[in-house]
C-alpha cells in the first residue's frame, strides 16, 4: 500500500486503483522471438480502446532507448524512466512505435481495436475501515483528479464525503462511497465503528487521536502521516523511549517490544498516535559481506550467486549507487559507469552485501550527427557494416526524409533522427537542418523571387497568419539590413527582379 495520507485528526487509507488498464511487455526474450526470422524485430501490441495503456520494457541493455511513434493520432509513446516506456492508445487504427538503440531498432506494431468507450463503467476499488482513532480517510485513485470528481455517500449517518474526497466517519454502520469521473463510477465500501460519544470525551480532554502504528523487525520505522495544521511548530515526544522514539519530522523508530504513545503538541492542542511495537533487537541480524565483484569493459556484467542461502521466499535486490551499477531481480549486476558501490540482497529480514568495483567506461548512446544547410539539399548516409539489405527510417519526416538508399533530403529547419536497420543491427544518425542564408530569400527555398516579396508584404500585414522562420526573417531583411522587416524589403526584391538593382542587400542613400 503506497502513497498514504492521513486526513486531519485521523489515519487515511490509500486505495491504488487504475483508471486505465495496463499491459506489460518485457522484451528480454526478443532474441528468442526473432530467432526464426532475424530480419524481423516486430512486437505486436494490442490495445482494446483509446485511452488504454501498455507498458514496454527493453531488457538486456544498459543503454537508454529513444522512443518514437509513427502516428501520434493513433498511439503516443513516452519514456517513463530507464528502459521503460508507456504506449497510450489515442484512436482506432494501427501504427508503429520504435525503440531506437545505438546498435538495434525495436519495432512495436500497435493496434488500437476501438475508439474510447463512452459507456459508464462501475468499478469496486476497495474497502475502508473507520474507527475512533482513524476516523477519516482520503483515498487516492490513479488517474483520477479528486477535486474534479463527483463524490457521494449512500448513508451520511455512517460517513460523509467532501467535494475533494475526504471521507469522515459520523456513526457506526456500513455504507458505500461513490466516485464518478470521466464516465467511470468507482465504489468504496465503508465499515465504521466510530463512536461519536467516545470521540467527544477524547476531544474534551484536549487530546485528538491521529492513528495507530505497528512496528516490527521487518518494518522498524514508520512516519506519522497525519494532516496537521500547515506551518505550525510541532513538538514531538514519546511516552516510553525504551519502546519507540520519534524525531523532528514525525518518524517513529522501534527500540524494543511494548506499547507507547507518540504525542504531537501544537500550541495548546495535543495529538497522539498509539504505537504497538513487536520489534525484538535480539532477532536483528547485521548485514554480512559475502564477496566482491569486479566489473570492467571486458566483463561488464556478472550474476550473483547466494550460496547456502534459502531463497524460496524471494530475494529483494538493490544497489547503493546506480550510476556505478544496476542489479535486476535475478541478481545480475551490470556496470553503468566507473566507481564503487554495494549491492544488497535481502532475504526475509537478513541482508547480504556484495562490494562492487567497476572500471567500466560508460558508452555514449548519442547518435552520430550530420548537418544539412539549405532546404531541399541532400546528403548521402553510409550503410557500411550493416549488410546488403538496409531499411532506412526518418523519425521526423517534417524535418528530413530518407529514401531506401540512405539519401536524406532536408524539408524544414529542425532535427530528425535517421535510423538504418538491417534486422540484426541498427545505427542512428541525428540530422540537423539549417536554412542557408540568402539575403531576400524569405521562404528559404534557395532563391530570391517575387514570391519572397509577396510573403514579406503578407508578413508585415499579419505576422501571426503569415509567419516566417528565424532564418526567413534574417533573409527577408534586405533593405537597410538590421532595421527589421518592412514593406521596403519587398520593394527591394521587386527592384532586383526588374533589374533596377543588381544585388541585395540595398542601403538607402
Tab-separated table of C-alpha atoms in Angstrom:
chain	number	residue	atom	x	y	z
A	1	UNK	CA	0.000	0.000	0.000
A	2	UNK	CA	1.639	3.200	-1.162
A	3	UNK	CA	1.153	6.976	-1.089
A	4	UNK	CA	-0.694	7.005	2.223
A	5	UNK	CA	-2.140	10.215	3.554
A	6	UNK	CA	-3.922	10.908	6.832
A	7	UNK	CA	-6.735	13.446	6.878
A	8	UNK	CA	-6.964	15.950	9.728
A	9	UNK	CA	-7.049	14.128	13.023
A	10	UNK	CA	-7.150	10.638	11.514
A	11	UNK	CA	-5.197	7.996	9.604
A	12	UNK	CA	-6.141	7.666	5.962
A	13	UNK	CA	-6.200	4.726	3.610
A	14	UNK	CA	-4.624	4.872	0.155
A	15	UNK	CA	-6.533	2.886	-2.480
A	16	UNK	CA	-4.446	2.267	-5.543
A	17	UNK	CA	-6.899	1.901	-8.390
A	18	UNK	CA	-6.408	2.017	-12.139
A	19	UNK	CA	-8.493	4.360	-14.251
A	20	UNK	CA	-6.896	2.778	-17.330
A	21	UNK	CA	-5.899	-0.857	-17.999
A	22	UNK	CA	-2.163	-1.525	-18.089
A	23	UNK	CA	-0.428	-4.281	-20.043
A	24	UNK	CA	3.267	-5.092	-19.664
A	25	UNK	CA	5.609	-6.460	-22.339
A	26	UNK	CA	9.177	-7.369	-21.354
A	27	UNK	CA	11.449	-7.634	-24.364
A	28	UNK	CA	14.274	-9.554	-22.709
A	29	UNK	CA	13.271	-12.565	-24.824
A	30	UNK	CA	13.344	-10.626	-28.091
A	31	UNK	CA	16.381	-12.586	-29.333
A	32	UNK	CA	14.469	-15.842	-28.988
A	33	UNK	CA	11.332	-14.330	-30.504
A	34	UNK	CA	13.263	-13.254	-33.564
A	35	UNK	CA	15.414	-16.348	-33.987
A	36	UNK	CA	13.130	-17.767	-36.656
A	37	UNK	CA	13.343	-14.624	-38.744
A	38	UNK	CA	16.348	-12.450	-37.955
A	39	UNK	CA	15.170	-9.683	-40.286
A	40	UNK	CA	12.069	-9.114	-38.144
A	41	UNK	CA	12.082	-7.445	-34.736
A	42	UNK	CA	8.403	-6.529	-34.577
A	43	UNK	CA	6.466	-6.961	-31.350
A	44	UNK	CA	2.680	-6.821	-31.666
A	45	UNK	CA	0.837	-4.754	-29.072
A	46	UNK	CA	-2.959	-4.759	-28.980
A	47	UNK	CA	-4.986	-2.186	-27.053
A	48	UNK	CA	-8.712	-2.635	-26.682
A	49	UNK	CA	-9.694	1.038	-26.998
A	50	UNK	CA	-8.490	4.629	-26.946
A	51	UNK	CA	-7.175	5.593	-23.534
A	52	UNK	CA	-5.715	2.173	-22.756
A	53	UNK	CA	-2.020	1.965	-21.858
A	54	UNK	CA	0.657	-0.658	-22.459
A	55	UNK	CA	3.987	-0.512	-20.658
A	56	UNK	CA	7.011	-1.832	-22.529
A	57	UNK	CA	10.448	-2.525	-21.097
A	58	UNK	CA	13.594	-3.176	-23.126
A	59	UNK	CA	15.824	-5.749	-21.423
A	60	UNK	CA	19.415	-6.974	-21.794
A	61	UNK	CA	20.909	-3.489	-22.246
A	62	UNK	CA	22.252	-0.647	-20.128
A	63	UNK	CA	21.548	1.915	-22.839
A	64	UNK	CA	18.539	4.219	-22.576
A	65	UNK	CA	16.437	3.925	-25.759
A	66	UNK	CA	14.839	6.791	-27.682
A	67	UNK	CA	11.117	6.294	-28.334
A	68	UNK	CA	9.065	7.429	-31.355
A	69	UNK	CA	5.532	6.893	-32.675
A	70	UNK	CA	4.923	6.834	-36.420
A	71	UNK	CA	1.374	8.221	-35.996
A	72	UNK	CA	0.530	10.006	-32.762
A	73	UNK	CA	-3.110	10.267	-33.830
A	74	UNK	CA	-3.360	6.506	-33.246
A	75	UNK	CA	-0.894	5.963	-30.375
A	76	UNK	CA	1.652	8.022	-28.452
A	77	UNK	CA	4.722	6.825	-26.578
A	78	UNK	CA	6.689	8.388	-23.735
A	79	UNK	CA	9.632	7.278	-21.668
A	80	UNK	CA	8.857	6.630	-18.002
A	81	UNK	CA	12.490	6.334	-16.970
A	82	UNK	CA	15.307	3.892	-17.624
A	83	UNK	CA	14.391	1.200	-20.117
A	84	UNK	CA	10.621	1.624	-19.767
A	85	UNK	CA	8.031	3.497	-21.824
A	86	UNK	CA	4.246	3.785	-21.954
A	87	UNK	CA	2.252	3.425	-25.157
A	88	UNK	CA	-1.124	5.182	-24.972
A	89	UNK	CA	-3.957	4.440	-27.399
A	90	UNK	CA	-5.459	7.584	-28.975
A	91	UNK	CA	-7.846	6.298	-31.648
A	92	UNK	CA	-8.730	3.163	-33.619
A	93	UNK	CA	-6.075	2.029	-36.116
A	94	UNK	CA	-2.594	0.553	-36.481
A	95	UNK	CA	0.775	2.294	-36.282
A	96	UNK	CA	4.408	1.542	-35.430
A	97	UNK	CA	6.291	2.573	-32.296
A	98	UNK	CA	10.102	2.482	-32.384
A	99	UNK	CA	12.686	1.979	-29.601
A	100	UNK	CA	15.982	3.238	-31.019
A	101	UNK	CA	19.242	1.931	-29.557
A	102	UNK	CA	22.745	2.633	-30.813
A	103	UNK	CA	23.011	-0.856	-32.344
A	104	UNK	CA	19.437	-2.078	-32.601
A	105	UNK	CA	15.982	-0.904	-33.665
A	106	UNK	CA	12.978	-2.464	-31.957
A	107	UNK	CA	9.535	-2.109	-33.520
A	108	UNK	CA	6.126	-2.405	-31.910
A	109	UNK	CA	3.150	-2.862	-34.204
A	110	UNK	CA	0.453	-1.143	-32.159
A	111	UNK	CA	-3.176	-1.936	-32.940
A	112	UNK	CA	-5.961	0.030	-31.245
A	113	UNK	CA	-9.116	-2.016	-31.675
A	114	UNK	CA	-11.701	0.658	-30.921
A	115	UNK	CA	-12.199	4.298	-30.087
A	116	UNK	CA	-12.900	5.246	-26.477
A	117	UNK	CA	-15.895	3.527	-24.889
A	118	UNK	CA	-18.241	6.217	-23.615
A	119	UNK	CA	-20.420	3.723	-21.746
A	120	UNK	CA	-20.151	4.436	-17.994
A	121	UNK	CA	-18.325	1.703	-16.036
A	122	UNK	CA	-18.676	0.765	-12.386
A	123	UNK	CA	-15.548	-0.465	-10.631
A	124	UNK	CA	-15.211	-1.523	-6.981
A	125	UNK	CA	-11.759	-0.435	-5.835
A	126	UNK	CA	-11.600	-1.466	-2.206
A	127	UNK	CA	-12.834	-1.020	1.347
A	128	UNK	CA	-12.048	1.376	4.189
A	129	UNK	CA	-12.497	0.804	7.909
A	130	UNK	CA	-13.111	3.913	10.024
A	131	UNK	CA	-12.579	3.906	13.803
A	132	UNK	CA	-12.268	6.434	16.611
A	133	UNK	CA	-8.505	6.554	16.116
A	134	UNK	CA	-8.800	6.545	12.312
A	135	UNK	CA	-11.997	8.461	11.685
A	136	UNK	CA	-11.229	9.967	8.289
A	137	UNK	CA	-9.618	8.880	5.031
A	138	UNK	CA	-8.682	10.476	1.738
A	139	UNK	CA	-8.410	7.760	-0.947
A	140	UNK	CA	-6.026	8.286	-3.843
A	141	UNK	CA	-7.170	6.867	-7.183
A	142	UNK	CA	-4.657	6.544	-10.026
A	143	UNK	CA	-5.708	8.671	-12.983
A	144	UNK	CA	-8.482	10.452	-11.063
A	145	UNK	CA	-8.418	14.147	-10.156
A	146	UNK	CA	-10.226	14.039	-6.795
A	147	UNK	CA	-11.101	17.744	-6.900
A	148	UNK	CA	-12.915	17.289	-10.236
A	149	UNK	CA	-14.668	14.009	-9.408
A	150	UNK	CA	-18.219	13.755	-8.004
A	151	UNK	CA	-18.203	12.201	-4.512
A	152	UNK	CA	-21.341	10.902	-2.745
A	153	UNK	CA	-22.167	8.673	0.238
A	154	UNK	CA	-25.040	6.182	0.332
A	155	UNK	CA	-25.608	6.864	4.071
A	156	UNK	CA	-24.416	10.125	5.614
A	157	UNK	CA	-25.389	8.859	9.084
A	158	UNK	CA	-22.454	6.458	8.760
A	159	UNK	CA	-19.944	8.543	6.789
A	160	UNK	CA	-19.859	11.812	4.883
A	161	UNK	CA	-17.599	12.680	1.973
A	162	UNK	CA	-16.395	16.145	0.943
A	163	UNK	CA	-16.242	17.500	-2.610
A	164	UNK	CA	-12.496	16.742	-2.749
A	165	UNK	CA	-12.798	13.156	-1.456
A	166	UNK	CA	-12.211	13.322	2.314
A	167	UNK	CA	-14.354	10.596	3.930
A	168	UNK	CA	-15.288	11.280	7.576
A	169	UNK	CA	-16.970	8.892	9.988
A	170	UNK	CA	-20.238	10.076	11.564
A	171	UNK	CA	-21.518	6.931	13.296
A	172	UNK	CA	-21.443	3.128	13.346
A	173	UNK	CA	-22.522	1.015	10.341
A	174	UNK	CA	-21.731	0.382	6.693
A	175	UNK	CA	-22.225	2.419	3.539
A	176	UNK	CA	-20.795	2.952	0.066
A	177	UNK	CA	-18.910	5.976	-1.240
A	178	UNK	CA	-19.323	6.619	-4.975
A	179	UNK	CA	-16.739	8.432	-7.123
A	180	UNK	CA	-17.786	9.493	-10.632
A	181	UNK	CA	-15.052	10.626	-13.015
A	182	UNK	CA	-14.730	10.620	-16.821
A	183	UNK	CA	-17.592	8.194	-17.370
A	184	UNK	CA	-16.488	5.714	-14.692
A	185	UNK	CA	-18.182	5.170	-11.326
A	186	UNK	CA	-15.894	3.817	-8.606
A	187	UNK	CA	-17.290	2.319	-5.399
A	188	UNK	CA	-15.600	2.167	-1.989
A	189	UNK	CA	-17.036	0.051	0.809
A	190	UNK	CA	-17.097	1.783	4.205
A	191	UNK	CA	-17.280	-0.003	7.565
A	192	UNK	CA	-17.414	2.332	10.566
A	193	UNK	CA	-17.011	1.507	14.263
A	194	UNK	CA	-16.727	5.210	15.073
A	195	UNK	CA	-18.417	6.156	18.369
A	196	UNK	CA	-19.169	9.894	18.466
A	197	UNK	CA	-19.614	9.873	22.266
A	198	UNK	CA	-16.167	8.352	22.897
A	199	UNK	CA	-14.632	10.778	20.394
A	200	UNK	CA	-16.280	13.702	22.155
A	201	UNK	CA	-14.791	12.598	25.504
A	202	UNK	CA	-11.299	12.483	23.962
A	203	UNK	CA	-11.773	15.956	22.474
A	204	UNK	CA	-12.974	17.298	25.832
A	205	UNK	CA	-9.728	16.061	27.371
A	206	UNK	CA	-7.840	18.212	24.848
A	207	UNK	CA	-6.273	15.246	23.049
A	208	UNK	CA	-7.012	14.116	19.491
A	209	UNK	CA	-6.102	10.631	18.167
A	210	UNK	CA	-4.290	10.652	14.809
A	211	UNK	CA	-3.820	6.970	14.137
A	212	UNK	CA	-2.185	3.709	15.114
A	213	UNK	CA	1.296	2.466	14.233
A	214	UNK	CA	2.607	-1.099	14.338
A	215	UNK	CA	6.372	-1.626	14.335
A	216	UNK	CA	8.120	-4.934	13.586
A	217	UNK	CA	11.609	-6.213	12.804
A	218	UNK	CA	10.796	-6.086	9.091
A	219	UNK	CA	9.395	-2.538	9.399
A	220	UNK	CA	11.066	-0.886	12.406
A	221	UNK	CA	10.419	2.680	11.203
A	222	UNK	CA	7.162	4.424	10.301
A	223	UNK	CA	6.416	8.081	9.702
A	224	UNK	CA	3.272	9.596	11.181
A	225	UNK	CA	1.497	10.986	8.139
A	226	UNK	CA	-1.239	12.949	9.870
A	227	UNK	CA	-2.538	16.130	8.245
A	228	UNK	CA	-1.700	18.654	10.934
A	229	UNK	CA	-2.046	22.458	10.745
A	230	UNK	CA	0.215	23.712	7.965
A	231	UNK	CA	3.258	25.711	9.017
A	232	UNK	CA	2.710	25.028	12.703
A	233	UNK	CA	5.597	24.363	15.120
A	234	UNK	CA	5.265	20.756	16.283
A	235	UNK	CA	6.865	19.306	19.409
A	236	UNK	CA	7.138	15.518	19.160
A	237	UNK	CA	7.627	13.183	22.138
A	238	UNK	CA	7.342	9.538	23.165
A	239	UNK	CA	5.830	8.303	26.422
A	240	UNK	CA	8.326	5.394	26.525
A	241	UNK	CA	11.603	5.657	24.628
A	242	UNK	CA	12.510	2.063	25.514
A	243	UNK	CA	9.668	1.099	23.156
A	244	UNK	CA	9.938	3.751	20.433
A	245	UNK	CA	11.471	7.137	19.736
A	246	UNK	CA	10.301	9.912	17.414
A	247	UNK	CA	12.340	12.501	15.501
A	248	UNK	CA	11.549	16.085	14.495
A	249	UNK	CA	9.701	15.098	11.303
A	250	UNK	CA	7.414	12.556	12.979
A	251	UNK	CA	9.320	9.379	12.069
A	252	UNK	CA	8.865	6.721	14.753
A	253	UNK	CA	11.677	4.175	15.323
A	254	UNK	CA	11.275	0.959	17.281
A	255	UNK	CA	13.668	0.321	20.178
A	256	UNK	CA	12.045	-2.676	21.871
A	257	UNK	CA	8.760	-4.536	22.448
A	258	UNK	CA	5.770	-2.846	24.085
A	259	UNK	CA	3.211	-0.054	23.731
A	260	UNK	CA	3.505	3.700	23.981
A	261	UNK	CA	2.064	6.921	22.672
A	262	UNK	CA	3.673	9.440	20.372
A	263	UNK	CA	2.491	12.989	21.037
A	264	UNK	CA	2.488	15.967	18.661
A	265	UNK	CA	1.895	19.217	20.565
A	266	UNK	CA	0.875	22.328	18.629
A	267	UNK	CA	0.279	25.357	20.852
A	268	UNK	CA	-2.200	24.017	23.441
A	269	UNK	CA	-3.578	21.215	21.266
A	270	UNK	CA	-2.273	17.651	21.788
A	271	UNK	CA	-2.449	14.931	19.113
A	272	UNK	CA	-1.418	11.343	19.748
A	273	UNK	CA	-0.719	8.110	17.856
A	274	UNK	CA	-0.900	4.714	19.537
A	275	UNK	CA	2.251	2.624	18.958
A	276	UNK	CA	2.397	-1.162	19.227
A	277	UNK	CA	5.945	-2.487	18.839
A	278	UNK	CA	6.773	-6.133	18.193
A	279	UNK	CA	10.378	-5.217	17.423
A	280	UNK	CA	12.944	-7.520	19.063
A	281	UNK	CA	16.520	-6.218	18.818
A	282	UNK	CA	17.842	-9.675	19.696
A	283	UNK	CA	16.449	-11.013	16.432
A	284	UNK	CA	18.102	-8.341	14.288
A	285	UNK	CA	20.780	-9.853	12.075
A	286	UNK	CA	23.522	-7.480	10.964
A	287	UNK	CA	24.312	-7.462	7.226
A	288	UNK	CA	27.287	-9.627	6.252
A	289	UNK	CA	29.663	-9.026	3.346
A	290	UNK	CA	29.772	-12.201	1.256
A	291	UNK	CA	32.033	-11.186	-1.615
A	292	UNK	CA	33.395	-8.684	-4.120
A	293	UNK	CA	32.710	-8.381	-7.838
A	294	UNK	CA	34.973	-6.537	-10.286
A	295	UNK	CA	33.354	-5.139	-13.435
A	296	UNK	CA	35.182	-3.819	-16.493
A	297	UNK	CA	34.748	-3.093	-20.210
A	298	UNK	CA	35.696	-6.712	-20.911
A	299	UNK	CA	33.367	-8.081	-18.210
A	300	UNK	CA	30.582	-5.520	-17.644
A	301	UNK	CA	28.023	-7.930	-16.184
A	302	UNK	CA	28.033	-10.824	-13.688
A	303	UNK	CA	25.435	-12.938	-11.906
A	304	UNK	CA	25.481	-13.009	-8.103
A	305	UNK	CA	25.043	-16.444	-6.510
A	306	UNK	CA	23.890	-16.724	-2.898
A	307	UNK	CA	25.489	-19.945	-1.692
A	308	UNK	CA	23.887	-21.897	1.152
A	309	UNK	CA	21.005	-19.405	1.368
A	310	UNK	CA	17.368	-20.499	1.135
A	311	UNK	CA	15.851	-18.095	-1.402
A	312	UNK	CA	12.453	-19.803	-1.747
A	313	UNK	CA	10.749	-16.769	-0.193
A	314	UNK	CA	12.368	-14.488	-2.771
A	315	UNK	CA	15.247	-12.016	-2.828
A	316	UNK	CA	14.976	-8.232	-2.811
A	317	UNK	CA	17.919	-6.738	-4.723
A	318	UNK	CA	19.175	-3.154	-4.565
A	319	UNK	CA	22.328	-1.160	-5.377
A	320	UNK	CA	23.683	1.775	-3.378
A	321	UNK	CA	24.774	3.740	-6.484
A	322	UNK	CA	23.029	3.102	-9.809
A	323	UNK	CA	25.458	5.443	-11.563
A	324	UNK	CA	28.066	2.749	-10.983
A	325	UNK	CA	25.992	-0.424	-11.444
A	326	UNK	CA	22.448	-1.763	-11.607
A	327	UNK	CA	21.113	-5.094	-10.385
A	328	UNK	CA	17.998	-6.830	-11.716
A	329	UNK	CA	15.507	-9.074	-9.924
A	330	UNK	CA	17.569	-12.150	-10.868
A	331	UNK	CA	20.746	-10.868	-9.206
A	332	UNK	CA	22.556	-9.947	-12.421
A	333	UNK	CA	24.675	-6.862	-11.775
A	334	UNK	CA	25.605	-4.713	-14.782
A	335	UNK	CA	28.120	-1.884	-14.881
A	336	UNK	CA	26.878	1.594	-15.777
A	337	UNK	CA	29.998	3.621	-15.010
A	338	UNK	CA	33.221	3.506	-13.007
A	339	UNK	CA	33.446	3.625	-9.210
A	340	UNK	CA	32.426	1.610	-6.146
A	341	UNK	CA	29.001	0.544	-4.887
A	342	UNK	CA	27.353	-2.056	-2.682
A	343	UNK	CA	24.677	-4.494	-3.835
A	344	UNK	CA	22.277	-5.667	-1.110
A	345	UNK	CA	20.444	-8.978	-1.303
A	346	UNK	CA	17.631	-9.022	1.277
A	347	UNK	CA	16.217	-12.459	2.103
A	348	UNK	CA	13.455	-12.106	4.683
A	349	UNK	CA	14.987	-9.978	7.446
A	350	UNK	CA	18.586	-10.926	6.594
A	351	UNK	CA	20.755	-8.764	4.333
A	352	UNK	CA	23.814	-9.907	2.354
A	353	UNK	CA	26.257	-7.333	0.947
A	354	UNK	CA	28.359	-7.624	-2.212
A	355	UNK	CA	31.029	-4.976	-2.873
A	356	UNK	CA	31.189	-3.761	-6.474
A	357	UNK	CA	34.340	-2.309	-8.019
A	358	UNK	CA	33.858	-1.018	-11.567
A	359	UNK	CA	36.379	0.280	-14.097
A	360	UNK	CA	33.723	0.217	-16.829
A	361	UNK	CA	33.759	3.201	-19.186
A	362	UNK	CA	30.173	4.194	-19.954
A	363	UNK	CA	29.431	4.039	-23.661
A	364	UNK	CA	27.707	7.064	-25.132
A	365	UNK	CA	24.358	6.370	-26.755
A	366	UNK	CA	24.409	9.656	-28.633
A	367	UNK	CA	23.948	9.101	-32.386
A	368	UNK	CA	26.357	10.447	-34.979
A	369	UNK	CA	25.419	13.899	-36.232
A	370	UNK	CA	25.054	15.374	-39.730
A	371	UNK	CA	24.106	18.948	-40.629
A	372	UNK	CA	22.394	19.922	-43.896
A	373	UNK	CA	22.443	23.589	-44.791
A	374	UNK	CA	19.715	24.663	-47.185
A	375	UNK	CA	16.122	23.424	-47.530
A	376	UNK	CA	15.897	20.860	-50.326
A	377	UNK	CA	19.574	19.965	-50.125
A	378	UNK	CA	20.575	16.334	-49.632
A	379	UNK	CA	23.246	14.208	-48.011
A	380	UNK	CA	24.077	10.538	-48.571
A	381	UNK	CA	24.378	8.358	-45.476
A	382	UNK	CA	26.517	5.226	-45.462
A	383	UNK	CA	25.252	1.731	-44.679
A	384	UNK	CA	28.757	0.327	-44.270
A	385	UNK	CA	28.881	-2.544	-41.839
A	386	UNK	CA	25.121	-3.064	-41.824
A	387	UNK	CA	24.877	-5.617	-44.606
A	388	UNK	CA	23.250	-5.624	-48.038
A	389	UNK	CA	19.604	-5.176	-47.035
A	390	UNK	CA	19.078	-1.991	-45.017
A	391	UNK	CA	15.807	-0.312	-44.006
A	392	UNK	CA	16.017	3.463	-43.675
A	393	UNK	CA	13.541	5.315	-41.435
A	394	UNK	CA	13.129	9.029	-40.593
A	395	UNK	CA	11.686	9.685	-37.154
A	396	UNK	CA	10.662	13.232	-38.148
A	397	UNK	CA	9.590	13.443	-41.795
A	398	UNK	CA	8.576	17.100	-41.331
A	399	UNK	CA	12.276	17.970	-40.993
A	400	UNK	CA	14.005	15.388	-43.218
A	401	UNK	CA	13.058	12.407	-45.369
A	402	UNK	CA	15.236	9.452	-46.383
A	403	UNK	CA	14.913	7.111	-49.351
A	404	UNK	CA	15.672	3.382	-49.491
A	405	UNK	CA	19.302	4.115	-50.434
A	406	UNK	CA	20.003	6.375	-47.432
A	407	UNK	CA	19.719	9.688	-49.298
A	408	UNK	CA	18.459	12.321	-46.837
A	409	UNK	CA	16.543	15.382	-48.093
A	410	UNK	CA	16.102	18.497	-45.947
A	411	UNK	CA	12.438	19.549	-45.647
A	412	UNK	CA	12.437	22.235	-42.942
A	413	UNK	CA	14.615	23.590	-40.158
A	414	UNK	CA	14.929	21.341	-37.104
A	415	UNK	CA	16.268	17.931	-36.076
A	416	UNK	CA	15.396	14.417	-37.224
A	417	UNK	CA	16.758	11.035	-36.180
A	418	UNK	CA	17.513	8.775	-39.156
A	419	UNK	CA	17.711	5.046	-38.393
A	420	UNK	CA	19.418	2.437	-40.577
A	421	UNK	CA	18.172	-1.045	-39.663
A	422	UNK	CA	19.409	-4.371	-41.046
A	423	UNK	CA	17.305	-6.567	-38.768
A	424	UNK	CA	20.415	-7.765	-36.933
A	425	UNK	CA	21.978	-4.388	-36.152
A	426	UNK	CA	20.975	-0.745	-36.469
A	427	UNK	CA	22.593	2.653	-36.218
A	428	UNK	CA	21.222	6.156	-35.664
A	429	UNK	CA	22.270	9.484	-37.149
A	430	UNK	CA	20.961	12.827	-35.892
A	431	UNK	CA	20.327	15.160	-38.829
A	432	UNK	CA	20.157	18.895	-38.185
A	433	UNK	CA	18.656	21.016	-40.964
A	434	UNK	CA	19.628	24.669	-41.198
A	435	UNK	CA	18.386	27.079	-43.839
A	436	UNK	CA	21.080	28.725	-45.956
A	437	UNK	CA	21.432	32.488	-45.566
A	438	UNK	CA	20.399	34.066	-48.891
A	439	UNK	CA	19.543	37.732	-48.491
A	440	UNK	CA	15.997	38.255	-49.772
A	441	UNK	CA	15.041	34.538	-49.619
A	442	UNK	CA	12.166	34.943	-47.147
A	443	UNK	CA	10.675	31.477	-47.724
A	444	UNK	CA	14.101	29.744	-47.570
A	445	UNK	CA	13.613	27.870	-50.851
A	446	UNK	CA	17.138	28.691	-52.040
A	447	UNK	CA	16.306	31.534	-54.453
A	448	UNK	CA	15.059	35.119	-54.435
A	449	UNK	CA	11.863	35.800	-56.391
A	450	UNK	CA	8.641	37.817	-56.361
A	451	UNK	CA	7.196	35.045	-54.151
A	452	UNK	CA	9.500	36.279	-51.394
A	453	UNK	CA	8.311	39.853	-51.969
A	454	UNK	CA	4.662	38.781	-51.596
A	455	UNK	CA	5.433	36.770	-48.447
A	456	UNK	CA	7.168	39.778	-46.867
A	457	UNK	CA	4.153	42.032	-47.579
A	458	UNK	CA	1.802	39.417	-46.086
A	459	UNK	CA	4.038	39.066	-43.021
A	460	UNK	CA	4.144	42.840	-42.493
A	461	UNK	CA	0.318	42.962	-42.724
A	462	UNK	CA	-0.343	39.956	-40.430
A	463	UNK	CA	2.685	38.243	-38.874
A	464	UNK	CA	0.655	35.645	-36.968
A	465	UNK	CA	-1.195	34.492	-40.095
A	466	UNK	CA	1.905	34.607	-42.302
A	467	UNK	CA	4.864	33.717	-40.041
A	468	UNK	CA	8.486	33.492	-41.131
A	469	UNK	CA	11.101	31.109	-39.777
A	470	UNK	CA	14.060	32.593	-37.912
A	471	UNK	CA	16.239	32.105	-40.982
A	472	UNK	CA	13.456	33.550	-43.159
A	473	UNK	CA	13.310	36.674	-41.007
A	474	UNK	CA	17.060	37.109	-41.292
A	475	UNK	CA	16.948	36.679	-45.084
A	476	UNK	CA	13.919	38.960	-45.533
A	477	UNK	CA	15.672	41.994	-44.032
A	478	UNK	CA	17.269	43.091	-47.317
A	479	UNK	CA	16.662	46.883	-47.301
A	480	UNK	CA	18.700	48.815	-44.717
A	481	UNK	CA	19.747	45.457	-43.237
A	482	UNK	CA	19.367	45.419	-39.485
A	483	UNK	CA	16.308	47.687	-39.208
A	484	UNK	CA	13.751	44.847	-39.221
A	485	UNK	CA	11.237	43.686	-41.812
A	486	UNK	CA	9.272	46.408	-43.627
A	487	UNK	CA	7.464	46.903	-46.945
A	488	UNK	CA	10.699	48.407	-48.292
A	489	UNK	CA	12.280	44.913	-48.131
A	490	UNK	CA	9.568	43.663	-50.501
A	491	UNK	CA	10.183	46.680	-52.784
A	492	UNK	CA	13.922	45.899	-52.894
A	493	UNK	CA	13.176	42.372	-54.174
A	494	UNK	CA	10.850	43.811	-56.847
A	495	UNK	CA	13.633	46.202	-57.908
A	496	UNK	CA	16.045	43.226	-58.190
A	497	UNK	CA	13.521	41.309	-60.317
A	498	UNK	CA	13.068	44.358	-62.604
A	499	UNK	CA	16.887	44.663	-62.854
A	500	UNK	CA	16.768	48.187	-61.396
A	501	UNK	CA	19.428	46.930	-58.946
A	502	UNK	CA	21.866	44.071	-59.420
A	503	UNK	CA	22.278	42.689	-55.867
A	504	UNK	CA	20.902	42.607	-52.337
A	505	UNK	CA	21.037	43.965	-49.699
A	506	UNK	CA	20.201	47.599	-50.501
A	507	UNK	CA	21.198	50.533	-48.324
A	508	UNK	CA	19.116	53.715	-48.513
A	509	UNK	CA	21.187	56.680	-49.617
